[in-house]
Each structure stands twice: as structure tokens, then as C-alpha cells.
CSV table of C-alpha atoms in Angstrom, one decimal:
chain,number,residue,atom,x,y,z
P,1,MET,CA,24.6,7.4,81.7
P,2,PRO,CA,21.9,5.3,83.3
P,3,THR,CA,19.4,7.3,85.3
P,4,THR,CA,16.9,6.4,88.1
P,5,PRO,CA,13.4,7.9,88.7
P,6,ARG,CA,15.0,9.8,91.6
P,7,ASP,CA,17.7,11.2,89.2
P,8,ARG,CA,15.1,12.3,86.8
P,9,ALA,CA,13.0,13.9,89.6
P,10,LEU,CA,16.0,15.9,90.7
P,11,GLY,CA,16.7,16.9,87.1
P,12,HIS,CA,13.1,18.3,86.9
P,13,LEU,CA,13.6,20.2,90.2
P,14,ALA,CA,16.9,21.7,88.9
P,15,MET,CA,15.2,22.9,85.7
P,16,LEU,CA,12.3,24.4,87.6
P,17,GLY,CA,14.8,26.5,89.6
P,18,PHE,CA,16.6,27.3,86.3
P,19,ALA,CA,13.3,28.7,84.8
P,20,LEU,CA,12.4,30.8,87.8
P,21,VAL,CA,15.8,32.3,88.2
P,22,ILE,CA,16.5,32.9,84.5
P,23,ALA,CA,13.3,34.9,84.0
P,24,GLY,CA,14.4,37.6,86.4
P,25,SER,CA,17.6,38.2,84.4
P,26,PHE,CA,15.5,39.4,81.4
P,27,SER,CA,13.7,42.0,83.5
P,28,LEU,CA,16.7,43.2,85.4
P,29,GLY,CA,18.9,43.0,82.3
P,30,SER,CA,16.6,45.3,80.3
P,31,ARG,CA,17.0,48.0,82.9
P,32,ALA,CA,20.8,47.8,82.9
P,33,ALA,CA,21.5,47.0,79.3
P,34,ASN,CA,21.9,50.6,78.1
P,35,LEU,CA,24.0,51.7,81.1
P,36,ILE,CA,27.0,49.4,80.6
P,37,ALA,CA,28.5,47.6,77.6
P,38,PRO,CA,27.3,44.0,77.4
P,39,GLU,CA,30.8,42.5,77.2
P,40,ALA,CA,31.9,44.5,80.3
P,41,LEU,CA,28.8,43.4,82.2
P,42,SER,CA,29.4,39.8,81.2
P,43,ALA,CA,33.1,39.8,82.2
P,44,THR,CA,32.2,41.2,85.6
P,45,ARG,CA,29.3,38.7,86.2
P,46,PHE,CA,31.5,35.8,85.1
P,47,ALA,CA,34.3,36.8,87.5
P,48,ILE,CA,31.8,36.8,90.4
P,49,ALA,CA,30.3,33.5,89.2
P,50,VAL,CA,33.8,31.9,89.0
P,51,MET,CA,34.5,32.9,92.6
P,52,ALA,CA,31.1,31.5,93.8
P,53,LEU,CA,31.4,28.2,91.9
P,54,GLY,CA,35.1,27.9,92.9
P,55,ALA,CA,34.1,28.2,96.6
P,56,ALA,CA,31.2,25.7,96.1
P,57,ALA,CA,33.5,23.2,94.3
P,58,SER,CA,36.2,23.5,97.0
P,59,VAL,CA,33.9,22.5,99.8
P,60,GLY,CA,32.3,19.8,97.7
P,61,PRO,CA,34.0,17.6,95.2
P,62,GLY,CA,37.1,19.8,95.0
P,63,ILE,CA,38.9,21.3,92.0
P,64,ARG,CA,41.3,18.6,90.7
P,65,ARG,CA,43.7,18.2,87.9
P,66,SER,CA,41.8,15.1,86.8
P,67,GLN,CA,38.9,17.3,85.8
P,68,LEU,CA,41.1,18.8,83.1
P,69,VAL,CA,41.1,15.7,80.9
P,70,SER,CA,40.7,17.0,77.3
P,71,PRO,CA,40.9,20.6,78.5
P,72,TRP,CA,39.8,21.9,75.1
P,73,ARG,CA,36.3,21.1,76.1
P,74,TYR,CA,35.9,24.1,78.4
P,75,PRO,CA,37.0,26.8,76.0
P,76,VAL,CA,34.5,25.4,73.5
P,77,LEU,CA,31.6,25.3,76.0
P,78,GLY,CA,32.7,28.7,77.4
P,79,ALA,CA,32.7,30.4,74.0
P,80,LEU,CA,29.2,29.3,73.3
P,81,LEU,CA,27.9,30.4,76.7
P,82,ALA,CA,29.8,33.7,76.7
P,83,ALA,CA,28.5,34.6,73.3
P,84,TYR,CA,25.0,33.8,74.4
P,85,PHE,CA,25.1,36.1,77.4
P,86,ILE,CA,26.7,39.0,75.5
P,87,LEU,CA,24.2,38.8,72.7
P,88,MET,CA,21.4,38.6,75.2
P,89,PHE,CA,22.3,41.9,76.8
P,90,GLU,CA,23.0,43.5,73.4
P,91,ALA,CA,19.5,42.5,72.4
P,92,LEU,CA,17.9,43.9,75.5
P,93,LYS,CA,19.1,47.4,74.5
P,94,THR,CA,16.5,47.4,71.7
P,95,THR,CA,13.7,45.0,72.7
P,96,ASP,CA,11.6,44.2,75.7
P,97,PRO,CA,12.0,41.4,78.3
P,98,VAL,CA,8.9,39.5,77.2
P,99,SER,CA,10.0,39.3,73.6
P,100,THR,CA,13.5,38.1,74.5
P,101,GLY,CA,11.9,35.6,76.9
P,102,ALA,CA,9.8,34.3,74.0
P,103,VAL,CA,12.8,34.0,71.7
P,104,PHE,CA,14.5,32.0,74.6
P,105,THR,CA,11.6,29.5,74.4
P,106,LEU,CA,12.7,28.5,70.9
P,107,THR,CA,15.7,26.8,72.6
P,108,PRO,CA,14.0,23.4,73.2
P,109,LEU,CA,13.2,22.8,69.5
P,110,LEU,CA,16.7,23.9,68.4
P,111,SER,CA,18.3,21.9,71.2
P,112,ALA,CA,16.4,18.8,70.2
P,113,GLY,CA,17.7,19.2,66.7
P,114,PHE,CA,21.3,19.5,67.9
P,115,ALA,CA,20.8,16.6,70.2
P,116,TRP,CA,19.8,14.4,67.2
P,117,LEU,CA,22.9,15.5,65.3
P,118,LEU,CA,25.3,15.1,68.3
P,119,LEU,CA,23.8,12.3,70.4
P,120,ARG,CA,21.3,10.7,68.0
P,121,GLN,CA,18.5,11.3,70.5
P,122,VAL,CA,15.3,10.8,68.6
P,123,MET,CA,12.1,12.8,69.4
P,124,PRO,CA,8.9,10.8,69.9
P,125,PRO,CA,6.0,12.3,67.8
P,126,ARG,CA,4.3,13.8,70.9
P,127,MET,CA,7.5,15.5,71.9
P,128,ALA,CA,7.9,16.9,68.4
P,129,PHE,CA,4.3,18.2,68.5
P,130,ALA,CA,4.9,19.8,71.9
P,131,LEU,CA,8.1,21.5,70.8
P,132,THR,CA,6.5,22.8,67.6
P,133,LEU,CA,3.5,24.1,69.6
P,134,GLY,CA,5.8,25.9,72.0
P,135,ALA,CA,7.8,27.4,69.1
P,136,ALA,CA,4.6,28.6,67.5
P,137,GLY,CA,3.5,30.2,70.8
P,138,ALA,CA,6.9,31.9,71.1
P,139,VAL,CA,6.7,33.3,67.6
P,140,TRP,CA,3.3,34.7,68.4
P,141,VAL,CA,4.7,36.5,71.5
P,142,ILE,CA,7.7,37.8,69.5
P,143,PHE,CA,5.4,39.4,67.1
P,144,LYS,CA,3.4,40.8,70.1
P,145,GLY,CA,0.2,39.0,69.0
P,146,ASP,CA,0.0,41.1,65.8
P,147,ALA,CA,-1.0,39.0,62.8
P,148,ALA,CA,0.0,41.9,60.4
P,149,ARG,CA,3.5,42.0,61.9
P,150,LEU,CA,3.7,38.2,61.6
P,151,ALA,CA,2.5,38.3,57.9
P,152,ALA,CA,5.1,40.9,57.1
P,153,PHE,CA,7.7,39.0,59.2
P,154,ASP,CA,8.6,42.3,61.0
P,155,VAL,CA,11.3,41.0,63.3
P,156,GLY,CA,13.0,43.5,65.5
P,157,ARG,CA,16.8,43.9,65.6
P,158,GLY,CA,17.0,42.8,69.2
P,159,GLU,CA,15.0,39.7,68.6
P,160,ALA,CA,17.2,38.8,65.6
P,161,ILE,CA,20.4,39.3,67.6
P,162,TYR,CA,19.1,37.3,70.5
P,163,PHE,CA,18.0,34.4,68.2
P,164,VAL,CA,21.7,33.9,67.2
P,165,GLY,CA,22.5,33.7,70.9
P,166,VAL,CA,19.7,31.2,71.6
P,167,ALA,CA,20.9,29.0,68.7
P,168,LEU,CA,24.4,28.9,70.4
P,169,HIS,CA,22.8,28.1,73.8
P,170,ALA,CA,20.8,25.3,72.2
P,171,LEU,CA,24.0,23.8,70.8
P,172,TYR,CA,25.6,24.2,74.3
P,173,THR,CA,23.0,22.0,76.0
P,174,PRO,CA,23.7,18.6,74.2
P,175,LEU,CA,27.4,19.4,74.1
P,176,LEU,CA,27.4,19.4,77.9
P,177,ARG,CA,26.4,15.8,77.9
P,178,LYS,CA,28.5,14.8,75.0
P,179,LEU,CA,31.7,16.3,76.4
P,180,ASN,CA,31.3,15.4,80.0
P,181,ARG,CA,33.9,12.8,81.3
P,182,GLY,CA,32.2,12.1,84.6
P,183,GLU,CA,33.1,15.4,86.4
P,184,PRO,CA,30.8,16.5,89.2
P,185,ALA,CA,28.3,19.1,88.0
P,186,VAL,CA,29.7,21.9,90.2
P,187,ALA,CA,33.3,21.3,89.1
P,188,TYR,CA,32.2,21.0,85.5
P,189,SER,CA,30.3,24.3,85.9
P,190,PHE,CA,33.4,26.0,87.5
P,191,TRP,CA,35.8,25.2,84.6
P,192,THR,CA,33.1,26.1,82.0
P,193,ILE,CA,32.4,29.5,83.6
P,194,LEU,CA,36.2,30.1,84.0
P,195,ALA,CA,36.5,29.7,80.3
P,196,CYS,CA,33.5,32.0,79.8
P,197,LEU,CA,35.4,34.6,81.9
P,198,GLY,CA,38.5,34.3,79.7
P,199,TRP,CA,36.5,34.8,76.5
P,200,ALA,CA,34.5,37.8,77.9
P,201,LEU,CA,37.6,39.5,79.3
P,202,ALA,CA,39.4,39.1,75.9
P,203,TYR,CA,36.4,40.5,74.1
P,204,ALA,CA,35.8,43.4,76.5
P,205,ALA,CA,39.5,44.3,76.3
P,206,TRP,CA,39.4,44.1,72.5
P,207,THR,CA,36.4,46.5,72.3
P,208,GLY,CA,37.9,48.8,75.0
P,209,SER,CA,34.8,48.7,77.2
P,210,LEU,CA,36.7,47.0,80.0
P,211,PHE,CA,38.9,50.0,80.5
P,212,GLU,CA,36.5,52.7,79.3
P,213,THR,CA,33.7,51.8,81.8
P,214,ASP,CA,33.6,54.2,84.8
P,215,TRP,CA,33.0,51.4,87.3
P,216,GLY,CA,32.6,53.8,90.3
P,217,ALA,CA,29.9,55.8,88.6
P,218,LEU,CA,27.6,52.9,87.6
P,219,PRO,CA,24.0,53.3,88.9
P,220,GLY,CA,22.9,50.9,91.6
P,221,ILE,CA,20.6,49.0,89.3
P,222,VAL,CA,23.6,47.9,87.2
P,223,TRP,CA,25.3,46.4,90.2
P,224,VAL,CA,22.0,44.7,91.3
P,225,ALA,CA,21.8,43.2,87.8
P,226,ILE,CA,25.4,42.1,87.8
P,227,PHE,CA,25.2,40.3,91.1
P,228,TYR,CA,21.9,38.8,90.2
P,229,VAL,CA,23.0,37.4,86.9
P,230,ALA,CA,26.3,36.3,88.3
P,231,LEU,CA,25.1,34.4,91.3
P,232,GLY,CA,21.6,33.5,90.0
P,233,ALA,CA,21.5,33.5,86.2
P,234,THR,CA,25.1,32.3,85.8
P,235,ALA,CA,26.4,30.3,88.7
P,236,LEU,CA,23.1,28.7,89.9
P,237,THR,CA,21.5,28.2,86.5
P,238,SER,CA,24.8,26.8,85.0
P,239,PHE,CA,24.9,24.2,87.8
P,240,CYS,CA,21.1,23.5,87.3
P,241,LEU,CA,21.5,23.1,83.6
P,242,GLN,CA,24.6,20.8,83.8
P,243,PHE,CA,23.0,18.8,86.7
P,244,ALA,CA,19.8,18.2,84.6
P,245,ALA,CA,21.7,17.6,81.4
P,246,MET,CA,23.3,14.5,82.9
P,247,ARG,CA,19.9,13.1,83.9
P,248,LEU,CA,17.4,14.1,81.2
P,249,PRO,CA,17.5,14.1,77.3
P,250,ALA,CA,18.8,17.4,75.9
P,251,GLY,CA,15.6,18.3,74.1
P,252,LYS,CA,13.6,17.9,77.3
P,253,VAL,CA,16.1,19.7,79.6
P,254,MET,CA,15.0,23.0,78.2
P,255,ALA,CA,11.2,22.3,78.5
P,256,TYR,CA,11.1,24.4,81.6
P,257,GLY,CA,12.3,27.3,79.5
P,258,TYR,CA,8.7,27.6,78.3
P,259,LEU,CA,7.9,29.0,81.7
P,260,THR,CA,10.1,32.0,81.0
P,261,PRO,CA,7.7,34.4,79.2
P,262,SER,CA,5.0,33.7,81.8
P,263,VAL,CA,7.3,34.5,84.7
P,264,ILE,CA,8.7,37.6,82.9
P,265,VAL,CA,5.1,38.8,82.4
P,266,LEU,CA,4.5,38.5,86.1
P,267,TRP,CA,7.7,40.3,86.9
P,268,GLU,CA,6.9,43.2,84.5
P,269,GLY,CA,3.3,43.4,85.5
P,270,ILE,CA,3.9,43.4,89.3
P,271,PHE,CA,6.9,45.6,89.4
P,272,ALA,CA,6.4,47.8,86.3
P,273,GLY,CA,2.7,47.7,85.7
P,274,ASP,CA,3.5,46.6,82.1
P,275,TRP,CA,1.0,43.8,81.2
P,276,PRO,CA,0.9,42.4,77.7
P,277,ARG,CA,-2.1,42.7,75.3
P,278,GLU,CA,-4.7,40.0,75.4
P,279,THR,CA,-3.7,38.5,72.1
P,280,THR,CA,-0.1,38.0,73.3
P,281,LEU,CA,-1.4,35.9,76.2
P,282,LEU,CA,-2.5,33.3,73.6
P,283,GLY,CA,1.1,32.7,72.7
P,284,ILE,CA,2.1,32.5,76.3
P,285,GLY,CA,-0.7,30.0,76.9
P,286,ALA,CA,0.7,27.8,74.0
P,287,THR,CA,4.2,27.8,75.5
P,288,ILE,CA,2.8,26.7,78.9
P,289,LEU,CA,0.7,23.9,77.3
P,290,ALA,CA,3.9,22.8,75.4
P,291,MET,CA,5.8,22.6,78.7
P,292,LEU,CA,3.1,20.5,80.3
P,293,LEU,CA,3.0,18.1,77.3
P,294,LEU,CA,6.8,17.7,77.5
P,295,LEU,CA,6.7,17.1,81.2
P,296,LYS,CA,4.1,14.4,80.8
P,297,ASN,CA,6.1,12.9,78.0
P,298,GLN,CA,9.2,12.7,80.2
P,299,GLU,CA,7.6,10.1,82.4
P,300,THR,CA,7.6,7.5,79.7
P,301,ALA,CA,10.6,8.7,77.5
P,302,PRO,CA,14.0,7.1,78.1
P,303,ALA,CA,16.6,9.3,79.6
């Protein structure tokens, strides 16, 4: 759809909020991941997010039958997003927040590839360079700045699991634009997250975790993580992502994701005293440079 400079500016602002909020979910999630099954956590957070988005949609554009044109779209989008979040928390059981945040920064390159397949959006050479630079920086962080681990391709189980989730999330981004029929972003988010809830509940019931979890005995940190990821990293970021996807090319929407490792490093350093080794910071610096190149490129690239 045609976009104005104001639309694109709002898209940038939405994705800045996305990056800042999403980073916190890695740090909190790593502290809750081993205390509750990921599918049970995801079902709970989606239920809370559905209520929040439903309330927001009701006082805004409303929830209308006309938004259910081609209703199959929502289960497709919901399946991708539900799988992504479940795999994220499964990965956080065995890896650290910074590494998973680095894997997340591979999303723009993958998303740009899917956008070419689905929307025929072509990357200018400078954008391709920026995405490749960011991916290289992310890989360096994943291997913790250790050239020997990189040479041996010593990928942890958690990083491998999360990469599958990231690939699904990268496909989700251009599909948002391709499958939108003009629905308001908050309503589009509501129906998508409602479908996420259906998939997560079905999976949690199938594994038995939905019934086996002792909900009353969960530590406080689990409930903090659930509400944070429900209201912040699900409801708010889903809205931000869908809002921006209607105003910016898919490969660029996720440029702000390159901020994720840097913000996670700050979270972990300030609250846990866990600062990365100096060589790892080189990779983080590369992801920040990639983001800046992409943002500069956005001023001249067509939306």
C-alpha cells in the first residue's frame, strides 16, 4: 500500500519499541525457562495477550465479522508465531540470553529472502551488505567470539533449536503484509494472537503440561515473565510488528532487531553483572553498524 514519510517514521518508531521490549523477554525468559514447560508458558501468555488486544480492539476499530475474510489466514500466521515462541523458551533452557538474542538478529536476512519469494521485494546492494554484515556479527556472538568454536562449527543445542524458530518468525513477517486485507493493526493482531492461543493450548494439552503444571506453586519470577511476555513481548510487539509491516519493506522491518543483543547485554550486565568477553563485543558492534546502515538506506528505498 502507498506510504507517506509520516507513515514510515511511525513504522520506525514502532520497531524501536519492538526492539527495546523484545530484548527484555530473553533475559526474563532465561530465568523462567526451566521452571515451567514452554508450551504451558506460551498458552498462558497468549491468553493474557488475547484479553489485552481484545480490549484494545474493542475501544478502537472494534472486532468485526468483516475482519474474518479468508479466516484461514489467522491459523497460518498463528502457527508460525506460536511455534516461534515455544521454540524460543525451549532454547533458553540450554543457552544464554545474549546468544539467543544474536540468533534473533539473523531474522532480517532470512526475512528479506522470504520477502523476495513472497512479495518480490528486491534488496538494493547496500541493504544486502548491511544484512550480511549483521548476520556475520550475529554468528560471531553466537560462537561467543571464539574463533576455534567457529572453525569447528560448535553450535549449541539451544542455538540450533532457536534458529528453527527464527526462520519461522522471518517467514511470518512478509506473510503479514501479503495476507493483510486492510484490517486495522490492532484487530489483525487480535485475531492472529487468538489463533496462537489455539495452537499453544492444543500443543500444551497434547504434551500434558497444561494439566501437569502446578500453577499455584510457580515461583514469582515465572509470573513476572508470563505477564511481561504477554503484555510486552506478545501484545505490544505483535502490534508494533504488524503496524510497521504495513509501512516498511519486510527485510527492513526487522532492522531494529539488530539492537537486541546490545540491549540484552545491558540487561544482563546491569541486573546480573554478567558482561560478555571483549571479543564478543566486536560482533555486537557489527550488528549495530548493520542496523545504522539499514536505517540510512530506508530513507531512499521505496516502501
